[in-house]
Coordinates of C-alpha atoms and ligand atoms in Angstrom, one line a residue:
Chain A
X1021 CA 44.3 -43.2 -66.1
X1022 CA 42.3 -46.6 -64.4
X1023 CA 38.8 -48.0 -65.6
X1024 CA 37.9 -47.7 -62.1
X1025 CA 39.0 -43.5 -61.2
X1026 CA 37.3 -42.8 -64.9
X1027 CA 34.4 -43.7 -63.7
X1028 CA 34.2 -42.8 -60.0
X1029 CA 35.4 -39.0 -61.5
X1030 CA 32.7 -38.6 -63.7
X1031 CA 30.1 -40.2 -61.1
X1032 CA 29.9 -42.7 -60.9
X1033 CA 28.9 -44.1 -58.1
X1034 CA 28.3 -47.1 -57.9
X1035 CA 32.3 -46.9 -58.8
X1036 CA 32.8 -45.2 -55.4
X1037 CA 30.5 -47.1 -53.9
X1038 CA 32.8 -50.4 -55.1
X1039 CA 36.7 -48.5 -54.6
X1040 CA 35.2 -46.9 -51.1
X1041 CA 35.4 -51.2 -50.3
X1042 CA 38.3 -52.0 -51.7
X1043 CA 40.0 -49.3 -50.0
X1044 CA 38.8 -50.5 -47.3
X1045 CA 40.1 -53.8 -47.0
X1046 CA 43.4 -53.2 -48.4
X1047 CA 42.7 -54.6 -51.7
X1048 CA 44.6 -55.5 -54.0
X1049 CA 42.2 -54.6 -56.3
X1050 CA 42.2 -51.1 -55.6
X1051 CA 45.1 -50.0 -55.5
X1052 CA 45.2 -48.7 -59.2
X1053 CA 42.2 -47.5 -59.2
X1054 CA 43.5 -45.1 -55.6
X1055 CA 46.6 -43.9 -57.1
X1056 CA 44.7 -43.1 -60.2
X1057 CA 42.1 -40.0 -58.2
X1058 CA 45.0 -39.6 -55.0
X1059 CA 46.3 -36.9 -57.5
X1060 CA 42.4 -34.9 -57.3
X1061 CA 41.7 -35.1 -53.8
X1062 CA 42.8 -32.5 -51.5
X1063 CA 40.5 -29.8 -52.4
X1064 CA 37.6 -31.2 -50.2
X1065 CA 36.6 -29.4 -46.7
X1066 CA 36.6 -32.3 -43.8
X1067 CA 34.1 -31.8 -40.9
X1068 CA 35.2 -33.9 -38.4
X1069 CA 31.4 -34.4 -35.8
X1070 CA 32.6 -36.2 -32.8
X1071 CA 30.7 -36.2 -29.6
X1072 CA 29.4 -38.9 -26.6
X1073 CA 26.9 -42.0 -27.9
X1074 CA 23.6 -39.9 -28.4
X1075 CA 24.8 -37.0 -28.5
X1076 CA 22.4 -36.3 -31.5
X1077 CA 25.3 -36.7 -33.4
X1078 CA 24.0 -38.1 -36.9
X1079 CA 21.2 -35.9 -36.7
X1080 CA 23.0 -33.1 -36.8
X1081 CA 25.1 -34.1 -39.3
X1082 CA 22.0 -34.9 -41.5
X1083 CA 20.3 -31.3 -40.7
X1084 CA 24.2 -30.0 -42.5
X1085 CA 23.4 -31.4 -45.0
X1086 CA 20.4 -31.0 -45.6
X1087 CA 21.2 -27.1 -45.4
X1088 CA 24.0 -27.7 -47.4
X1089 CA 21.6 -28.6 -50.6
X1090 CA 19.2 -25.9 -49.9
X1091 CA 21.5 -23.1 -49.9
X1092 CA 25.0 -24.5 -51.7
X1093 CA 22.9 -26.8 -54.0
X1094 CA 26.0 -26.6 -56.5
X1095 CA 27.7 -29.0 -53.8
X1096 CA 27.4 -32.3 -53.0
X1097 CA 27.9 -33.5 -49.8
X1098 CA 28.9 -36.8 -48.2
X1099 CA 29.1 -38.3 -45.0
X1100 CA 31.3 -40.9 -43.9
X1101 CA 29.7 -41.9 -40.2
X1102 CA 31.9 -45.0 -38.8
X1103 CA 31.4 -47.2 -35.5
X1104 CA 32.9 -49.2 -33.3
X1105 CA 33.6 -52.9 -34.5
X1106 CA 32.8 -56.1 -31.8
X1107 CA 36.5 -56.8 -30.4
X1108 CA 35.4 -59.9 -30.3
X1109 CA 33.1 -60.9 -33.2
X1110 CA 34.4 -58.1 -35.0
X1111 CA 30.8 -57.9 -36.2
X1112 CA 29.6 -54.2 -36.7
X1113 CA 26.8 -52.6 -36.2
X1114 CA 25.8 -49.2 -39.1
X1115 CA 22.7 -47.2 -37.6
X1116 CA 23.7 -43.6 -38.6
X1117 CA 21.7 -43.9 -41.7
X1118 CA 18.4 -44.4 -39.9
X1119 CA 19.1 -40.1 -38.9
X1120 CA 19.0 -39.0 -42.8
X1121 CA 15.0 -37.9 -44.2
X1122 CA 13.4 -39.6 -46.8
X1123 CA 14.9 -36.5 -48.9
X1124 CA 18.7 -36.9 -48.5
X1125 CA 18.4 -41.6 -48.5
X1126 CA 17.6 -40.3 -53.0
X1127 CA 19.1 -37.4 -53.1
X1128 CA 21.9 -37.6 -56.4
X1129 CA 24.1 -35.2 -54.8
X1130 CA 24.1 -36.8 -51.1
X1131 CA 26.4 -40.0 -51.2
X1132 CA 26.6 -41.7 -47.4
X1133 CA 28.8 -44.6 -45.9
X1134 CA 28.7 -46.5 -43.6
X1135 CA 32.1 -48.1 -42.0
X1136 CA 33.1 -50.0 -39.5
X1137 CA 37.0 -48.8 -37.5
X1138 CA 37.6 -53.0 -37.3
X1139 CA 39.5 -53.1 -34.6
X1140 CA 41.6 -50.0 -35.6
X1141 CA 43.5 -48.3 -32.8
X1142 CA 42.0 -45.6 -32.2
X1143 CA 39.1 -46.1 -34.0
X1144 CA 39.4 -44.2 -36.8
X1145 CA 42.0 -46.6 -39.4
X1146 CA 44.1 -45.6 -41.5
X1147 CA 41.3 -46.8 -43.9
X1148 CA 38.6 -44.1 -42.8
X1149 CA 41.4 -41.3 -44.6
X1150 CA 41.3 -43.2 -47.6
X1151 CA 38.4 -43.0 -47.7
X1152 CA 37.5 -39.9 -46.7
X1153 CA 39.9 -38.9 -50.0
X1154 CA 38.7 -41.0 -52.4
X1155 CA 34.6 -39.3 -51.4
X1156 CA 36.7 -35.9 -52.1
X1157 CA 38.1 -36.9 -55.5
X1158 CA 35.0 -37.9 -56.5
X1159 CA 34.6 -33.9 -56.4
X1160 CA 32.8 -34.3 -52.7
X1161 CA 32.6 -31.4 -50.5
X1162 CA 32.3 -31.0 -47.6
X1163 CA 33.1 -34.3 -46.3
X1164 CA 31.1 -35.1 -43.0
X1165 CA 33.1 -38.2 -40.2
X1166 CA 30.9 -38.8 -37.4
X1167 CA 32.6 -40.5 -35.2
X1168 CA 31.7 -41.6 -31.3
X1169 CA 33.8 -39.5 -29.1
X1170 CA 36.4 -41.7 -27.0
X1171 CA 40.5 -41.9 -26.5
X1172 CA 42.5 -42.2 -29.0
X1173 CA 39.8 -41.4 -32.0
X1174 CA 39.9 -38.0 -31.0
X1175 CA 43.3 -37.2 -31.7
X1176 CA 42.2 -39.0 -35.1
X1177 CA 39.7 -37.0 -35.3
X1178 CA 41.9 -33.6 -35.3
X1179 CA 44.6 -35.2 -38.0
X1180 CA 41.6 -35.9 -40.1
X1181 CA 39.3 -32.4 -40.4
X1182 CA 39.8 -29.6 -41.0
X1183 CA 37.4 -28.9 -38.6
X1184 CA 35.9 -30.7 -35.3
X1185 CA 32.5 -30.3 -34.2
X1186 CA 31.9 -31.2 -30.7
X1187 CA 28.7 -32.6 -29.1
X1188 CA 27.5 -32.4 -26.5
X1189 CA 23.6 -32.6 -25.0
X1190 CA 22.1 -32.2 -21.2
X1191 CA 20.8 -35.1 -19.4
X1192 CA 23.9 -37.5 -21.0
X1193 CA 24.7 -38.3 -17.7
X1194 CA 26.3 -35.3 -15.2
X1195 CA 27.7 -33.0 -17.2
X1196 CA 31.2 -32.5 -15.8
X1197 CA 31.7 -36.1 -16.1
X1198 CA 30.3 -36.2 -19.4
X1199 CA 32.4 -33.7 -21.0
X1200 CA 35.9 -34.7 -20.9
X1201 CA 39.0 -32.2 -21.5
X1202 CA 40.5 -34.3 -24.8
X1203 CA 37.1 -33.8 -26.7
X1204 CA 37.0 -29.3 -25.3
X1205 CA 40.3 -29.3 -26.4
X1206 CA 40.2 -30.7 -29.6
X1207 CA 36.7 -28.9 -30.3
X1208 CA 36.9 -26.3 -32.8
X1209 CA 32.8 -25.4 -32.6
X1210 CA 30.8 -27.0 -29.4
X1211 CA 27.5 -28.2 -30.0
X1212 CA 24.4 -27.9 -27.3
X1213 CA 22.3 -29.9 -29.4
X1214 CA 18.8 -30.8 -27.7
X1215 CA 18.5 -27.7 -26.8
X1216 CA 15.0 -28.4 -26.1
X1217 CA 15.3 -30.1 -23.1
X1218 CA 15.8 -28.2 -19.8
X1219 CA 20.1 -27.8 -18.9
X1220 CA 21.1 -27.0 -22.2
X1221 CA 22.0 -23.4 -21.1
X1222 CA 23.3 -24.6 -18.0
X1223 CA 25.3 -27.2 -19.7
X1224 CA 26.4 -24.7 -22.6
X1225 CA 27.5 -22.0 -19.3
X1226 CA 29.7 -24.7 -18.1
X1227 CA 31.2 -25.6 -21.9
X1228 CA 32.0 -21.5 -22.0
X1229 CA 33.8 -22.0 -18.5
X1230 CA 35.8 -25.3 -19.1
X1231 CA 36.7 -23.2 -22.4
X1232 CA 38.0 -20.4 -20.3
X1233 CA 39.7 -22.5 -17.8
X1234 CA 41.4 -24.0 -20.7
X1235 CA 44.8 -24.0 -21.8
X1236 CA 45.5 -20.8 -24.3
X1237 CA 44.8 -21.5 -28.6
X1238 CA 47.9 -20.3 -30.4
X1239 CA 45.4 -19.5 -33.5
X1240 CA 43.5 -16.6 -33.2
X1241 CA 40.4 -19.2 -33.2
X1242 CA 37.7 -18.8 -30.6
X1243 CA 35.6 -22.6 -30.4
X1244 CA 32.4 -20.8 -30.3
X1245 CA 29.4 -22.4 -28.4
X1246 CA 25.6 -23.3 -30.0
X1247 CA 22.9 -24.6 -28.7
X1248 CA 20.8 -26.5 -31.5
X1249 CA 17.6 -28.8 -31.8
X1250 CA 19.2 -31.2 -35.2
X1251 CA 15.0 -32.9 -35.0
X1252 CA 14.7 -29.7 -35.5
X1253 CA 16.9 -28.1 -37.1
X1254 CA 16.9 -24.6 -35.0
X1255 CA 20.3 -23.2 -34.9
X1256 CA 21.4 -25.6 -37.8
X1257 CA 22.2 -22.7 -39.9
X1258 CA 24.3 -20.7 -37.4
X1259 CA 26.1 -24.1 -37.7
X1260 CA 26.4 -24.2 -40.6
X1261 CA 28.1 -20.5 -40.9
X1262 CA 30.6 -21.7 -38.4
X1263 CA 32.2 -23.9 -40.1
X1264 CA 32.5 -21.5 -43.5
X1265 CA 33.9 -19.5 -41.1
X1266 CA 36.8 -21.7 -39.8
X1267 CA 37.2 -22.7 -43.2
X1268 CA 38.1 -18.9 -44.1
X1269 CA 40.3 -18.2 -40.7
X1270 CA 42.5 -21.7 -41.6
X1271 CA 43.0 -20.7 -45.5
X1272 CA 43.5 -17.4 -44.7
X1273 CA 46.2 -18.0 -41.5
X1274 CA 48.3 -21.1 -43.7
X1275 CA 46.7 -23.4 -41.2
X1276 CA 44.8 -24.8 -44.2
X1277 CA 48.3 -25.9 -45.9
X1278 CA 49.7 -26.6 -42.7
X1279 CA 47.5 -28.9 -41.9
X1280 CA 47.5 -31.1 -45.7
X1281 CA 50.8 -30.9 -45.1
X1282 CA 50.9 -33.0 -41.7
X1283 CA 48.2 -35.5 -42.7
X1284 CA 50.3 -35.6 -46.1
X1285 CA 53.7 -36.1 -43.9
X1286 CA 51.7 -38.5 -41.5
X1287 CA 50.8 -40.9 -44.1
X1288 CA 54.5 -41.2 -45.8
X1289 CA 55.6 -41.0 -42.4
X1290 CA 53.2 -44.5 -42.5
X1291 CA 54.2 -45.7 -45.5
X1292 CA 57.7 -46.0 -44.6
X1293 CA 57.6 -47.5 -41.8
X1294 CA 54.8 -49.9 -43.6
X1295 CA 57.2 -50.5 -46.4
X1296 CA 60.2 -50.4 -44.2
X1297 CA 59.0 -53.4 -41.6
X1298 CA 57.8 -55.4 -44.9
X1299 CA 60.7 -55.3 -46.0
X1300 CA 63.6 -56.7 -43.7
X1301 CA 60.8 -58.8 -42.5
X1302 CA 61.6 -60.9 -46.2
X1303 CA 65.3 -60.9 -45.9
X1304 CA 65.3 -61.8 -41.9
X1305 CA 65.9 -65.1 -41.7
X1306 CA 63.7 -68.0 -41.8
X1307 CA 63.6 -69.1 -37.7
X1308 CA 65.7 -65.8 -37.1
X1309 CA 62.7 -64.2 -35.7
X1310 CA 61.1 -67.1 -33.7
X1311 CA 64.3 -67.6 -32.0
X1312 CA 64.9 -64.0 -30.6
X1313 CA 61.5 -64.2 -29.9
X1314 CA 61.5 -66.8 -27.5
X1315 CA 64.7 -65.9 -26.4
X1316 CA 62.6 -62.6 -25.4
X1317 CA 59.7 -65.0 -23.7
X1318 CA 62.1 -66.5 -21.6
X1319 CA 62.9 -63.1 -20.4
X1320 CA 67.1 -62.5 -21.4
X1321 CA 66.4 -60.2 -23.1
X1322 CA 64.2 -56.8 -23.4
X1323 CA 62.3 -56.5 -26.3
X1324 CA 65.3 -52.8 -27.3
X1325 CA 68.2 -55.4 -26.9
X1326 CA 65.9 -58.3 -29.3
X1327 CA 65.5 -55.8 -32.2
X1328 CA 68.8 -54.2 -31.7
X1329 CA 69.6 -58.0 -32.3
X1330 CA 67.5 -58.5 -35.0
X1331 CA 68.6 -55.0 -37.4
X1332 CA 72.1 -56.9 -36.5
X1333 CA 72.3 -59.2 -38.6
X1334 CA 71.6 -57.2 -41.5
X1335 CA 73.5 -54.6 -41.5
X1336 CA 73.1 -53.2 -44.7
X1337 CA 69.0 -52.6 -43.7
X1338 CA 68.6 -48.8 -43.1
X1339 CA 67.7 -48.5 -39.5
X1340 CA 63.8 -48.0 -38.7
X1341 CA 61.9 -45.0 -37.2
X1342 CA 62.2 -44.7 -34.0
X1343 CA 58.2 -45.3 -33.1
X1344 CA 58.9 -49.0 -35.0
X1345 CA 55.1 -49.7 -34.9
X1346 CA 54.2 -51.1 -37.6
X1347 CA 52.8 -54.2 -36.5
X1348 CA 53.9 -57.4 -35.5
X1349 CA 53.6 -60.4 -37.7
Chain B
X1474 CA 42.9 -57.1 -44.4
X1475 CA 43.1 -59.8 -46.9
X1476 CA 40.0 -60.1 -49.1
X1477 CA 38.5 -63.2 -47.6
X1478 CA 39.0 -62.8 -43.9
X1479 CA 37.1 -59.2 -44.9
X1480 CA 33.9 -58.9 -43.0
X1481 CA 30.0 -59.2 -44.3
X1482 CA 28.5 -56.2 -45.6
X1483 CA 24.3 -57.1 -45.0
X1484 CA 21.5 -54.0 -45.3
X1485 CA 18.9 -55.1 -43.1
X1486 CA 16.0 -53.0 -44.3
X1487 CA 12.4 -52.6 -43.2
X1488 CA 10.2 -50.9 -46.9
X1489 CA 6.3 -50.3 -46.5
X1490 CA 4.4 -48.5 -43.5
X1491 CA 4.8 -50.9 -41.0
X1492 CA 6.0 -49.5 -37.4
X1493 CA 8.1 -53.2 -35.7
X1494 CA 11.3 -53.5 -35.9
X1495 CA 12.1 -55.5 -33.5
X1496 CA 12.4 -58.5 -35.3
X1497 CA 14.2 -56.4 -37.9
X1498 CA 17.0 -55.4 -35.5
X1499 CA 17.0 -59.1 -33.7
X1500 CA 18.5 -59.9 -37.3
X1501 CA 21.1 -57.5 -37.3
X1502 CA 22.8 -58.1 -34.5
X1503 CA 22.3 -62.2 -34.8
X1504 CA 24.3 -60.7 -37.6
X1505 CA 26.6 -58.9 -35.9
X1506 CA 27.5 -61.3 -33.4
X1507 CA 27.7 -63.6 -36.8
X1508 CA 31.6 -61.4 -37.3
X1509 CA 29.0 -59.1 -39.7
X1510 CA 28.5 -55.3 -41.0
X1511 CA 25.2 -54.6 -40.1
X1512 CA 23.7 -51.1 -42.3
X1513 CA 20.1 -51.0 -40.5
X1514 CA 18.3 -48.1 -42.3
X1515 CA 14.9 -48.3 -40.3
X1516 CA 11.4 -47.8 -40.4
X1517 CA 9.8 -46.5 -43.0
X1518 CA 12.0 -47.4 -46.5
X1519 CA 11.2 -46.7 -50.1
X1520 CA 12.2 -49.0 -52.5
X1521 CA 14.2 -47.0 -53.9
X1522 CA 15.6 -45.5 -51.0
X1523 CA 16.6 -49.5 -50.2
X1524 CA 18.4 -49.6 -53.6
X1525 CA 20.3 -46.9 -52.9
X1526 CA 21.6 -47.5 -49.6
X1527 CA 22.5 -51.2 -51.4
X1528 CA 24.6 -48.7 -53.4
X1529 CA 26.1 -46.4 -51.3
X1530 CA 27.3 -49.2 -48.7
X1531 CA 28.4 -51.1 -51.2
X1532 CA 26.8 -54.5 -49.5
X1533 CA 27.2 -59.1 -50.5
X1534 CA 23.1 -59.1 -49.4
X1535 CA 20.3 -56.9 -48.6
X1536 CA 17.5 -58.3 -46.2
X1537 CA 13.1 -57.0 -45.9
X1538 CA 11.6 -57.5 -43.3
X1539 CA 8.2 -57.2 -44.0
X1540 CA 5.7 -58.4 -41.8
X1541 CA 3.0 -55.7 -43.8
X1542 CA 1.3 -58.5 -45.4
X1543 CA 2.6 -56.2 -48.5
X1544 CA 6.1 -58.2 -49.0
X1545 CA 4.2 -58.9 -52.8
X1546 CA 4.4 -55.8 -53.6
X1547 CA 6.9 -54.0 -51.9
X1548 CA 9.4 -56.5 -52.8
X1549 CA 9.2 -57.3 -56.6
X1550 CA 10.1 -52.9 -56.6
X1551 CA 12.9 -53.3 -54.2
X1552 CA 14.7 -55.6 -56.6
X1553 CA 13.1 -53.7 -60.0
X1554 CA 15.0 -50.6 -57.9
X1555 CA 18.5 -53.1 -57.4
X1556 CA 18.8 -53.9 -60.8
X1557 CA 18.1 -49.7 -62.5
X1558 CA 21.2 -49.2 -60.4
X1559 CA 23.1 -52.9 -61.8
X1560 CA 22.5 -54.5 -58.2
X1561 CA 20.5 -57.5 -59.8
X1562 CA 23.3 -59.7 -58.7
X1563 CA 23.1 -58.9 -55.1
X1564 CA 21.3 -61.2 -53.0
X1565 CA 18.0 -60.1 -51.9
X1566 CA 16.7 -62.5 -48.2
X1567 CA 12.6 -62.0 -47.0
X1568 CA 12.1 -62.1 -43.5
X1569 CA 8.6 -61.0 -42.1
X1570 CA 5.3 -62.3 -41.5
X1571 CA 5.0 -64.7 -44.9
X1572 CA 1.8 -66.9 -46.1
X1573 CA 3.5 -70.7 -47.6
X1574 CA 1.8 -70.0 -50.8
X1575 CA 3.9 -66.6 -51.4
X1576 CA 7.1 -68.4 -50.9
X1577 CA 7.8 -69.8 -53.7
X1578 CA 6.8 -66.6 -55.8
X1579 CA 9.4 -64.9 -53.7
X1580 CA 12.1 -66.7 -54.8
X1581 CA 11.2 -67.5 -58.3
X1582 CA 10.9 -63.7 -58.7
X1583 CA 15.1 -63.7 -57.1
X1584 CA 14.8 -63.4 -54.3
X1585 CA 17.6 -66.1 -52.2
X1586 CA 16.8 -66.7 -48.8
X1587 CA 12.2 -66.4 -46.9
X1588 CA 12.8 -66.4 -43.6
X1589 CA 9.0 -66.6 -41.0
X1590 CA 9.1 -65.5 -37.8
X1591 CA 10.5 -68.8 -36.2
X1592 CA 13.5 -69.3 -38.5
X1593 CA 16.4 -70.1 -35.7
X1594 CA 19.5 -66.6 -36.9
X1595 CA 21.3 -68.9 -36.9
X1596 CA 20.3 -70.9 -40.7
X1597 CA 20.2 -67.5 -41.6
X1598 CA 23.2 -66.3 -40.7
X1599 CA 24.6 -69.8 -42.8
X1600 CA 22.9 -69.1 -45.6
X1601 CA 24.1 -66.0 -45.7
X1602 CA 27.8 -67.0 -45.5
X1603 CA 27.2 -69.3 -47.5
X1604 CA 26.2 -66.8 -50.6
X1605 CA 28.7 -64.7 -50.0
X1606 CA 31.5 -67.3 -49.4
X1607 CA 30.3 -69.1 -52.8
X1608 CA 28.3 -71.8 -52.0
X1609 CA 25.2 -71.4 -52.4
X1610 CA 21.7 -73.5 -52.9
X1611 CA 20.1 -70.6 -54.9
X1612 CA 17.0 -73.4 -54.8
X1613 CA 15.0 -72.0 -51.4
X1614 CA 15.2 -73.4 -47.4
X1615 CA 12.0 -71.4 -46.5
X1616 CA 12.0 -71.6 -43.0
Ligands
LIG3149 N1 14.9 -34.2 -28.3 C1 15.8 -33.7 -29.0 N2 16.5 -35.5 -29.2 C2 17.8 -35.2 -29.7 C3 17.8 -34.3 -31.0 N3 18.6 -34.0 -31.4 C4 18.4 -36.1 -32.4 N4 17.8 -36.3 -30.6 C5 17.5 -38.5 -30.5 O1 18.5 -38.2 -29.9 C6 18.7 -39.8 -29.9 C7 20.0 -39.9 -30.9 O2 20.3 -38.9 -31.8 P1 21.8 -39.4 -32.6 O3 21.3 -38.5 -34.0 O4 21.3 -40.5 -33.3 O5 22.5 -39.7 -31.6 P2 24.5 -40.4 -31.7 O6 24.7 -41.8 -31.1 O7 25.4 -38.7 -30.9 O8 24.5 -40.4 -33.4 C8 17.3 -40.0 -32.1 O9 16.3 -40.6 -30.7 C9 17.0 -38.6 -32.1 O10 15.8 -39.0 -32.4 C10 17.9 -33.1 -31.0 O11 17.5 -31.3 -30.7 N5 16.1 -32.9 -29.2
LIG3150 MG1 25.2 -41.4 -35.2

């Protein structure tokens, strides 16, 4: 067994932090550890927490972790907080840790990691998924993943998390506009945080109304709309209960296993696309790629025709899957 | 992403009881604008909390902002808490209101650089890049 992986499995938090860095950087030195840890993952309940900036996601996550540590003291809990990188500089300000209480910040059964999206399409990188699995292998359960709700990130969090909490707060601009339909559709639990503010009940009614008007859901799970004051912990036990209830619902209905299978299949397809791309790129005749690229730039070829020409050059290669979006050089 | 192009990760922490974090935030933003990933932990961090955060976040550099005058107590405690976690090799920079006579003492304790209130953020960026990318001159050059 890989030394680093062994240390992670024994509970060494420094080794865990280092393996997370390698996974995040897709660093070659972490590959062996990742392979050794992979069989140990697949147990944790992954809880996504998303919503607009300032809604109180980080504060709520801290309150939930606190609740878990009090009521399930045998469980170790992890948080992965993902914030966007600047598209211009690549830098990021990762401030979610501010909401950890001193007690949680020093709790040896709590592991909190901040992650920048690093220009990944959608904000939830492949690295995030691997980081979650490393935390899972290390024995953390549940694992909370905080992301800013925006566009593609919603789809990503739905794929990654078993249970998605969408957090809203009254007074974040115009209510109806702030609550995007896409966010509602991915929510298993809706939280109206800042219930100490006026208009919280109104926000809740709007959400309930939108849920009624929204698309009918296949499974029997009806998303509850819960009020919280994350800063005082009010309503947090109810959210924790809903999280557990949703996990039990998934496990009873078989959706848990389906989710896992879908996620692994997506990972396999991604790995296949990457591998096929790399293999093909290594074999393509030098200069040939550039020549076709230039023909494309002169608009003598469409991208589809250009791809077909390049693939015809090496007819022995397997045809890549239709959505070959594995990137360009 | 290759190992050489990965962003530098920096923890910016405020130990002690003073309640101003404007300076810390200015530095945090400057580092972000220089392409670094900055983990900001907020006010009133104990040395243990700072070392724990440095460990979990696996940062390349720890930056401490201290305005309270308690740097000669707090800095050794942070360094000790880092060492206790096997993080003794993580460079520590200190910014804030530090009397000139304390600067050599902090550097002797193992602090990498000390910055006064007017230190240009450009210099902080350059120093961090130098120490992380491996071309540093550890002898302090306090501003
Ligand atoms: N009044 C009130 N403020 C809250 C509540 N929850 C969070 N906040 C505050 O809202 C701000 C943003 O919180 P944060 O958790 O960082 O939001 P995030 O951006 O969604 O992660 C902070 O100043 C919190 O103290 C709440 O229930 N009531
Ligand atoms: Mg947050």
